[in-house]
Coordinates of C-alpha atoms and ligand atoms in Angstrom, one line a residue:
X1 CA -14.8 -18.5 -26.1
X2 CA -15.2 -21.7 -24.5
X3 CA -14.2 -22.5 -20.9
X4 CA -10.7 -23.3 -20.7
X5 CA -9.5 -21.7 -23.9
X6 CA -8.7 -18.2 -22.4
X7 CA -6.5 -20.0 -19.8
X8 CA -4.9 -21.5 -22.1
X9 CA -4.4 -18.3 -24.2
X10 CA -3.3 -17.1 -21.0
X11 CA -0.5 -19.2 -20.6
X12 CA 0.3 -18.8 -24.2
X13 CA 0.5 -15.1 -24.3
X14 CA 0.9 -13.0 -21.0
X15 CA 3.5 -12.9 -18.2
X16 CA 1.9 -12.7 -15.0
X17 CA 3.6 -10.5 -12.2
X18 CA 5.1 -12.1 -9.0
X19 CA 4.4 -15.5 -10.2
X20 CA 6.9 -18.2 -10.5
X21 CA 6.9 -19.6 -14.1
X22 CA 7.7 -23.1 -13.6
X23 CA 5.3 -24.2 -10.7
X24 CA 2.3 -21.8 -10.9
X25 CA -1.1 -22.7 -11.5
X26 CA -3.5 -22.1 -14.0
X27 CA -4.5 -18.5 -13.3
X28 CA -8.3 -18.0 -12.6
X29 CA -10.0 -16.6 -15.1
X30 CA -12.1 -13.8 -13.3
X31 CA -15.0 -12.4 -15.7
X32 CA -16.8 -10.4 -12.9
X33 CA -16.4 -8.9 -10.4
X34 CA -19.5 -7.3 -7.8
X35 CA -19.3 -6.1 -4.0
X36 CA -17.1 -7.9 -2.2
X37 CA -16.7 -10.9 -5.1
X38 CA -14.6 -12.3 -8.1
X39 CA -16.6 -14.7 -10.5
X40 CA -14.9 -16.9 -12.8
X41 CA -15.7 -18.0 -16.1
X42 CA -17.2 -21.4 -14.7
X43 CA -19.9 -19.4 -12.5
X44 CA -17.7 -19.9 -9.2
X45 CA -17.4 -17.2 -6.5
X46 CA -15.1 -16.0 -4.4
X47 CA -14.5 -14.1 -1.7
X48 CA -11.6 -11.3 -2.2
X49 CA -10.3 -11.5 1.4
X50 CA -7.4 -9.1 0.3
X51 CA -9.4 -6.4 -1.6
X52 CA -7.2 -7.5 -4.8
X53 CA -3.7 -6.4 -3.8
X54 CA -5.0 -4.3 -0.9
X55 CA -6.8 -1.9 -3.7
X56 CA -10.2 -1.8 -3.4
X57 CA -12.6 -0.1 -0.5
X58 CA -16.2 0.1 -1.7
X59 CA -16.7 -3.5 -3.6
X60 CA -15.8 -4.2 -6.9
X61 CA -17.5 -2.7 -10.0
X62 CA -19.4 -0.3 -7.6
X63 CA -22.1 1.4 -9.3
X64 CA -21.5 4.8 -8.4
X65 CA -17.7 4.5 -9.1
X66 CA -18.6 3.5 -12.8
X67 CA -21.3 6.2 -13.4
X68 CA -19.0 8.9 -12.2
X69 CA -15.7 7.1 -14.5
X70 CA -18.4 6.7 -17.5
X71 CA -19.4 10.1 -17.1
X72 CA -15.7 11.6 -17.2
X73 CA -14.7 9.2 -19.6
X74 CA -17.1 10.7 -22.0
X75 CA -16.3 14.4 -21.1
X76 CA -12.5 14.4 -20.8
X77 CA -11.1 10.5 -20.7
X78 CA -7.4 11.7 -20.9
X79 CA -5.8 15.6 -20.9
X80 CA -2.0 16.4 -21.2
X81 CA -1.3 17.7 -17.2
X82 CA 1.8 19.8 -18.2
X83 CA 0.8 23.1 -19.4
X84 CA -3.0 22.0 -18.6
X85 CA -5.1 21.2 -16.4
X86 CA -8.9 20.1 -15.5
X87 CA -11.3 20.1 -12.9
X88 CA -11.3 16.7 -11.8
X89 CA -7.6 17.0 -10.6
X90 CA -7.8 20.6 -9.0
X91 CA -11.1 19.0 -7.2
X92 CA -9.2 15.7 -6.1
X93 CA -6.3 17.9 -5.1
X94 CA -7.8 20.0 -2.6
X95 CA -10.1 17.3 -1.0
X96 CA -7.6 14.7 -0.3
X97 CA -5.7 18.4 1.3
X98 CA -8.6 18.4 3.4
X99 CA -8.1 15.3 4.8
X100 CA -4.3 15.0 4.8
X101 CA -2.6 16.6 7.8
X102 CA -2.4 20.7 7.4
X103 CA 1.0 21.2 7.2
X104 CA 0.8 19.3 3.6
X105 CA 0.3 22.1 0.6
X106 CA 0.6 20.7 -2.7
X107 CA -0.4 17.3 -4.8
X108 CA 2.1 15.9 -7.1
X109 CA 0.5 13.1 -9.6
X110 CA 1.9 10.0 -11.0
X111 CA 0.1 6.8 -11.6
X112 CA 1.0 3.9 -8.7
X113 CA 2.5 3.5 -5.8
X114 CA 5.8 2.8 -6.7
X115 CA 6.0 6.2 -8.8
X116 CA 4.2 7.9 -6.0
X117 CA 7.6 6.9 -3.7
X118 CA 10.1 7.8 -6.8
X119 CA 8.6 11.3 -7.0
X120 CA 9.1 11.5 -2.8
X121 CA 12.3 10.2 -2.6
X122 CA 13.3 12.8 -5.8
X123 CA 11.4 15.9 -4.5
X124 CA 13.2 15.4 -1.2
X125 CA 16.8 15.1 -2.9
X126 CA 16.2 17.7 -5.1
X127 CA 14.8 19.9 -2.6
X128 CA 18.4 19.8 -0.9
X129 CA 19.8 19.9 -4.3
X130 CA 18.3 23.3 -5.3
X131 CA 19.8 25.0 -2.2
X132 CA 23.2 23.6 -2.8
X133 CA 23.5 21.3 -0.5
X134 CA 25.1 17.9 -0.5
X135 CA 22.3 15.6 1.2
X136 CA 21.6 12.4 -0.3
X137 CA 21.4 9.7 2.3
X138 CA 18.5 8.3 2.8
X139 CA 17.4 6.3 6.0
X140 CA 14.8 3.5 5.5
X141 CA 13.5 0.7 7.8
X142 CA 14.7 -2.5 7.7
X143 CA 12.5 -5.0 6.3
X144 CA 10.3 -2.1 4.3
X145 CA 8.9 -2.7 1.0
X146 CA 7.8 0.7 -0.8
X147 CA 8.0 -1.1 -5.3
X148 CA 9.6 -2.3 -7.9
X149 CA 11.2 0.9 -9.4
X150 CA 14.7 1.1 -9.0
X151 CA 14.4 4.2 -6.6
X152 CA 11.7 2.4 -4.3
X153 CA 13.3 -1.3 -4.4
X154 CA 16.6 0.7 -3.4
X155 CA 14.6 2.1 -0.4
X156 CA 13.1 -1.2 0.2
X157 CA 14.6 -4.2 2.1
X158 CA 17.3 -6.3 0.4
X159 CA 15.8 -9.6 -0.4
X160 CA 14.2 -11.9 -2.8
X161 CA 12.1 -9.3 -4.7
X162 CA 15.4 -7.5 -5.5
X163 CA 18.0 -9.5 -5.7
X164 CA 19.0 -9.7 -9.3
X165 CA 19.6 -6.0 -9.1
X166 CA 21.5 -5.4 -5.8
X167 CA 24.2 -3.7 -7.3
X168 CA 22.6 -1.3 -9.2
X169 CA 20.1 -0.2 -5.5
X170 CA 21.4 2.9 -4.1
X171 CA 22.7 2.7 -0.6
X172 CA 20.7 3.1 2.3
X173 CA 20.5 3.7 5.8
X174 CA 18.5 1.3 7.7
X175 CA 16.6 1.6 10.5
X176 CA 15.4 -1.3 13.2
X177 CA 11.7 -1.4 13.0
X178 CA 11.0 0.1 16.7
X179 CA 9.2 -1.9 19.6
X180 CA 9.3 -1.3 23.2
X181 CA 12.4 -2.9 24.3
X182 CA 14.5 -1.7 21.1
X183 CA 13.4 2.0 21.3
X184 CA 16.4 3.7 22.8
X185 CA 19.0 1.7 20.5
X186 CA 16.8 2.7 17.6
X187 CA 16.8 6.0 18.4
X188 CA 20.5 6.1 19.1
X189 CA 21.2 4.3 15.3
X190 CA 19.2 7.4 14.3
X191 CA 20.9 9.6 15.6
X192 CA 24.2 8.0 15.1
X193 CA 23.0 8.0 11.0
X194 CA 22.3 12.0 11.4
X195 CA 25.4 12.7 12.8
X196 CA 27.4 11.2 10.2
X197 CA 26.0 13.5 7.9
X198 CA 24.5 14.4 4.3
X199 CA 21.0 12.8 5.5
X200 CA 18.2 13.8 3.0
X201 CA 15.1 12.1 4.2
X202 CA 14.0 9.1 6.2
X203 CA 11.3 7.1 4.5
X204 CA 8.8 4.7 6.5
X205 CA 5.5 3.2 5.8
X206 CA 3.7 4.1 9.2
X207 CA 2.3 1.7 11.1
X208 CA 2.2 -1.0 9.2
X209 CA 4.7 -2.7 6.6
X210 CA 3.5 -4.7 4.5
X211 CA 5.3 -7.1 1.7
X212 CA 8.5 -6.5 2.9
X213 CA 7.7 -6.7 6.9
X214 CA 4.6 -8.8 6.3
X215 CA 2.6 -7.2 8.3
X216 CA 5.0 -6.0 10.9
X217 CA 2.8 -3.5 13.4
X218 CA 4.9 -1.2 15.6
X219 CA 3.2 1.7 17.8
X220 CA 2.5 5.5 16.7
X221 CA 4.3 6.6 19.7
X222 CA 7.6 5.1 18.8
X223 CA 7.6 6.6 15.3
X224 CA 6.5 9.7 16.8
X225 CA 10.0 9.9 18.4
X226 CA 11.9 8.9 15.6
X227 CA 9.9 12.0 13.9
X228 CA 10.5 14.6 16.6
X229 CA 14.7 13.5 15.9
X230 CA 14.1 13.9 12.2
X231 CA 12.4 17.5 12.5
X232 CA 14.8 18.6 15.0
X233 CA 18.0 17.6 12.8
X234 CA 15.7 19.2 9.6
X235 CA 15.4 15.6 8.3
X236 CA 12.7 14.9 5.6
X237 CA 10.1 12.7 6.6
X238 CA 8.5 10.7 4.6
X239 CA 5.2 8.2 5.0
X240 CA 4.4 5.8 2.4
X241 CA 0.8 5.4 2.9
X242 CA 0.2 3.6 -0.4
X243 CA -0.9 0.7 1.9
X244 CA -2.4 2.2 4.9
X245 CA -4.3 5.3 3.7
X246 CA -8.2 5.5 3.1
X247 CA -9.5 4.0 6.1
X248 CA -6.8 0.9 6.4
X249 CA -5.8 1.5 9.7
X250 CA -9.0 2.6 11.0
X251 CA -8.4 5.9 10.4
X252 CA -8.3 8.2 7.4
X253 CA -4.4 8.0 7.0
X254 CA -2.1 6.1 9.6
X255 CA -0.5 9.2 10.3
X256 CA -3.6 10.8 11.6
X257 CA -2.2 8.5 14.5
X258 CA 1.0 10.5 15.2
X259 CA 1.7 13.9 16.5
X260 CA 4.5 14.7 14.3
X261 CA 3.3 14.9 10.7
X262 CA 5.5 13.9 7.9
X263 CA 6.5 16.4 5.3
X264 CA 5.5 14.3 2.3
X265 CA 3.1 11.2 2.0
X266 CA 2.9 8.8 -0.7
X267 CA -0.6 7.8 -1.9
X268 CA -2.2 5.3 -4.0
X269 CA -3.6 1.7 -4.4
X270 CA -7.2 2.9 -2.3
X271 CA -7.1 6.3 -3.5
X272 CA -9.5 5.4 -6.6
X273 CA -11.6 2.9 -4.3
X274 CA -9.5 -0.1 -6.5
X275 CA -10.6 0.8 -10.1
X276 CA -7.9 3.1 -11.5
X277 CA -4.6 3.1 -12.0
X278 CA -3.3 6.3 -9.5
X279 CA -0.3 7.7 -7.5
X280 CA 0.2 11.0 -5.8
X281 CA 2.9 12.5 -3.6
X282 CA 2.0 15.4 -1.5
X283 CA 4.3 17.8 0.3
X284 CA 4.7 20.5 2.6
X285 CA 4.8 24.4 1.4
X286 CA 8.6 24.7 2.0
X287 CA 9.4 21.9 0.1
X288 CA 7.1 23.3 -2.9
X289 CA 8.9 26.7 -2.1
X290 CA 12.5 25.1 -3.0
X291 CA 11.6 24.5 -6.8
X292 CA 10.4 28.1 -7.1
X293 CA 13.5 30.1 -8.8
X294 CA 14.6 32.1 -11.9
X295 CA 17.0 29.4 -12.6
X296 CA 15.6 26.8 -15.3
X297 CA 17.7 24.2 -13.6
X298 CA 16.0 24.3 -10.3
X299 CA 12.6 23.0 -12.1
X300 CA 11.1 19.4 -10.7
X301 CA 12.0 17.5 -14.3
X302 CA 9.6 14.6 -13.4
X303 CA 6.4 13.7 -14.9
X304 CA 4.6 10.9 -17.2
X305 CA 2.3 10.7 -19.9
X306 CA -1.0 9.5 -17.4
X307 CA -0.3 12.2 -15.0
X308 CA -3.1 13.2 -12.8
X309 CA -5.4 10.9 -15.7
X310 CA -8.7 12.7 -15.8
X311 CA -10.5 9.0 -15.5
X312 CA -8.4 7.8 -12.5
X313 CA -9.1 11.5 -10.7
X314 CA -12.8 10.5 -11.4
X315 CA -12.8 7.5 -9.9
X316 CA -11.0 9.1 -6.8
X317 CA -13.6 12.0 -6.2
X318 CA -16.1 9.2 -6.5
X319 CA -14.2 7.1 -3.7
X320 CA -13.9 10.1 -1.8
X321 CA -17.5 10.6 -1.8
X322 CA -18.2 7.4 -0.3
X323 CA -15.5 8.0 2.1
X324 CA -16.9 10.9 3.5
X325 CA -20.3 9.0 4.4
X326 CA -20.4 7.3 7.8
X327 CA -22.0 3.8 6.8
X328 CA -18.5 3.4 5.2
X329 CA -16.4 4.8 8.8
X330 CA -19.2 2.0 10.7
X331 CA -18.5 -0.8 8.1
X332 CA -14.6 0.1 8.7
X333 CA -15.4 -0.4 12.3
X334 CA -17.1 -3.3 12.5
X335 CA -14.5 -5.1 11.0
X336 CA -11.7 -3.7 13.3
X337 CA -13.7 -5.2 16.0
X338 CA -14.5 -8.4 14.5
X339 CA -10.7 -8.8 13.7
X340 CA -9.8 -8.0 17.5
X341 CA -12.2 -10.9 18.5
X342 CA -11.0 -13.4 16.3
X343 CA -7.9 -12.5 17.0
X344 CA -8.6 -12.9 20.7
X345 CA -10.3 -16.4 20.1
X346 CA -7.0 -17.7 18.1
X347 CA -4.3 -16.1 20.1
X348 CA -2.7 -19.1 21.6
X349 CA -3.7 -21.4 19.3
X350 CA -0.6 -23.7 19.2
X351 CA -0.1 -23.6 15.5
X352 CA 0.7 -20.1 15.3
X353 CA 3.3 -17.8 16.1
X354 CA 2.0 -14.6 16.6
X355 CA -1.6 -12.8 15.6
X356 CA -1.7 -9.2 14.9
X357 CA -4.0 -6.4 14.0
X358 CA -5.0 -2.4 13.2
X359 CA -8.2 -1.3 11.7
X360 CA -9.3 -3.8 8.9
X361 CA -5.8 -5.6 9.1
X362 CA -5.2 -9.0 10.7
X363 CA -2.2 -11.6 10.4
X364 CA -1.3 -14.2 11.5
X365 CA 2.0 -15.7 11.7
X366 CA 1.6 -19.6 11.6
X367 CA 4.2 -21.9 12.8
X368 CA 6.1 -24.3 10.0
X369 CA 9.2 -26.5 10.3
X370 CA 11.1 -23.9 7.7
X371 CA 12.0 -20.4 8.6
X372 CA 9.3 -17.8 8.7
X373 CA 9.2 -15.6 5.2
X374 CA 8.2 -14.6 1.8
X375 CA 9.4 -17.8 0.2
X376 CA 7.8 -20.2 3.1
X377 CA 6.0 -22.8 1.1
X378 CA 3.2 -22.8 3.3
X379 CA 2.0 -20.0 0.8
X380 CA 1.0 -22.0 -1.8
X381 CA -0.5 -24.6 0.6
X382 CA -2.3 -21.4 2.2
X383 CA -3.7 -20.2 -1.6
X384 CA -5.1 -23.5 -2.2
X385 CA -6.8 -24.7 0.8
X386 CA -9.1 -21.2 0.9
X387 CA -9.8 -20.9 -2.9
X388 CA -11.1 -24.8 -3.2
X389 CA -13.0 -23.0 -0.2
X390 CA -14.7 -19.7 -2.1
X391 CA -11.5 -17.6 -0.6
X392 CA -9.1 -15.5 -2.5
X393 CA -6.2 -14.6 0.3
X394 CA -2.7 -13.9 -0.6
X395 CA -0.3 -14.9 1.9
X396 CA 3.0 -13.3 2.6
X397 CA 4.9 -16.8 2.8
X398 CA 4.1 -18.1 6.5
X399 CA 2.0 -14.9 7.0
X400 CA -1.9 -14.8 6.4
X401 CA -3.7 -12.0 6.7
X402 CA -7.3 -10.5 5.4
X403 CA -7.1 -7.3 4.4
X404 CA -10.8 -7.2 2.6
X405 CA -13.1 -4.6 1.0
X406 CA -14.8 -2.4 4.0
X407 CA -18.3 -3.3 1.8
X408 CA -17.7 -7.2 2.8
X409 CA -20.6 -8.7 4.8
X410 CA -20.6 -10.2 8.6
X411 CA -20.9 -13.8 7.5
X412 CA -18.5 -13.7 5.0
X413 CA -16.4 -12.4 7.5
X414 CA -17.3 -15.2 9.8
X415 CA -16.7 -17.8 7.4
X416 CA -13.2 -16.7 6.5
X417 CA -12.5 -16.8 9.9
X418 CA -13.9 -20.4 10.6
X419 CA -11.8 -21.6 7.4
X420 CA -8.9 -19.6 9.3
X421 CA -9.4 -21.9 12.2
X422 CA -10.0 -25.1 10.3
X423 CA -6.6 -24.6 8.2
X424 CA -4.8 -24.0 11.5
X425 CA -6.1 -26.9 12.9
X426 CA -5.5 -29.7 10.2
X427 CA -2.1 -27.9 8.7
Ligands
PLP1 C1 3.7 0.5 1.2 C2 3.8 0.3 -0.3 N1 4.4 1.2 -1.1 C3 4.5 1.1 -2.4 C4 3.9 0.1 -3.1 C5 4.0 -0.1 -4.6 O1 2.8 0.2 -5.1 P1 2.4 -0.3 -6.6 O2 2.3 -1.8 -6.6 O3 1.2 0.4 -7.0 O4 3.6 0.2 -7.5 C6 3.2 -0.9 -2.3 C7 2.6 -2.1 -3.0 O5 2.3 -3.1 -2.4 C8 3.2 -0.8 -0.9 O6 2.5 -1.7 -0.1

């Protein structure tokens, strides 16, 4: 087809996700993708600073990844997982076990993040359920994002992304995100939230939140005491890790940063290396143990028709693989330090507000004359400026960050960072 006409096909036929109809640009027409690069159908390349919504690890179309998919895909592509089952999901199951903390027992699948969080927050309700007892309040934090299903938008900040359906959210307890000066208040809202009674589970993405807190970083140690409140008042705990796990935070999950381990954490976007749709949920023994029962009625009534997709478990094992090798743990590392120098390097530059970082995360918070936040319309300026420059980064309004494939190289690295610098300086 000639150049141009699938764009305009595009805009003929498909509705693009978080895009805002009347203003947005002509999508980019990616027709390969290889390492750590998007190529569109004119030959240009760029740079995916954001490891395309935070998904991929390895590189894009990574060879390995694809033998092991083609290899399942002509084996097994797709088996019914009620009833059934098949290696590549038992496999999957107990190696992510072996690096998940040990109190965690079983592996629950679904197929994205946002089903990964509906079949926590429903597992942890139920589990009170099945025991007769009345506990459905859930305690979230407040500027958390955790998707766009009705359970995990109701557990997610009230703002622009769920607006429309406010009424229809369940309620929800929220939660300060803690920092050193508000930790004793927070802990006392917590406490003050348990005592009122009928609390089921408090929900968090550890360490970092994304969307919703764009890229609000708070310390292991604080949530650490919020856990220790929550497992002394027999409180579910709940990570969302769809963001941080696999290697994000410079570890294998963020919670391999705590002491207290939650009872149930939420897995996806990484978990197939960025090639396959997948979600999972897994949970402690005595939360398994609730569902067990002679009573038809106590059975977890959840599922869908991809579960635990033999293809998507493919792709995982094949992640895995390259996760458990240590040139990916040094690549990982090398880019945590690179990030802590820039970051070091930009810190009071006068354009920006505040710079942040964790593993292979940095953001920076850059100054504008309208209120910090999703909607700030430096975003679009932001999108721009780095794709005319070979960059695709994603900013969270006011927020930039890069957030990029551990396989990208040093002086791409460097160059993002130079553009970073430029930008800050002309803006
Ligand atoms: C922490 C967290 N939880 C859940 C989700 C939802 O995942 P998905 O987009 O796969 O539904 C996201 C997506 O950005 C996320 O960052």
């Amino acid at each position: 087809m000639s150049t141009g006409l699938w764009q305009e096909k595009d805009l003929h036929f498909v509705w693009h996700p978080f895009t805002h109809l009347k203003y947005a640009e002509t999508p980019i027409n990616i027709v390969r993708s290889e390492g750590s690069y998007y190529f569109d159908e004119q030959g240009n390349k760029y740079i995916d600073g954001i490891s395309s919504w935070w998904v991929n690890l390895h590189g894009h179309s990574h060879p390995y990844i694809a033998k092991k998919v083609f290899e399942q895909l002509s084996t097994n592509a797709h088996s019914i997982f009620s009833g059934f089952t098949h290696p590549a999901a038992i496999e999957l199951a107990e190696r992510l076990l072996n690096h998940l903390p040990d109190n965690l027992a079983k592996v629950f699948y679904s197929d994205n993040g946002s089903t990964s969080v509906e079949v926590a927050l429903k597992m942890a309700l139920q589990y009170w359920h099945n025991q007769d007892k009345a506990k459905t309040n859930i305690i979230a934090f407040e500027n958390a994002y955790h998707g766009d299903t009705f359970g995990s938008m109701s557990v997610g900040a009230r703002n622009a992304f769920n607006n429309a359906f406010s009424p229809l959210l369940f309620g929800v307890l929220r939660l300060p995100v803690p920092d050193n000066e508000n930790i004793d208040a927070v802990k006392q809202t917590l406490l003050n939230h348990i005592k009122a009674g009928n609390v089921c589970a408090f929900i968090f993405e550890p360490l970092v939140l994304g969307a919703g807190g764009s890229m609000q970083m708070y310390d292991a140690a604080l949530l650490d005491e919020l856990l220790a409140i929550c497992k002394q008042h027999n409180v579910i705990t709940v990570a969302d890790e769809v963001m941080t796990g696999f290697g994000r935070t410079g570890k294998f999950f963020a919670t391999d940063y705590l002491g207290n381990k939650p009872d149930i954490i939420c897995l996806s976007k990484g978990i197939t290396g960025g090639v396959m749709p997948l979600g999972v949920t897994a949970c402690a023994q005595f939360i398994y143990d609730a569902y067990i029962s002679d009573d038809k009625h106590k059975t977890f009534f959840h599922g869908h028709s991809y579960t635990a997709n033999p293809t998507a478990c493919a792709a995982a094992l094949a992640s895995m693989d390259l996760m458990e090798k240590q040139e990916t743990w040094n690549n990982i590392q090398q880019i945590a330090a690179a990030h802590t120098s820039f970051k070091e390097e930009i810190k009071t530059h006068p354009n920006i507000i505040s710079v942040r970082n964790l593993g292979t995360i940095i953001a920076i918070e850059i100054k504008t004359p309208e209120e910090s936040g999703y909607l700030n319309n430096l975003a679009e300026k932001i999108s721009a400026y780095f794709i005319q420059r070979g960059i695709l980064l994603r900013p969270l309004g006011n927020v930039l960050y890069i957030l990029p494939p551990y396989c990208i190289s040093k002086t791409d690295l460097t160059y993002i960072y130079t553009c970073i610098e430029n930008f800050l300086t002309k803006h």
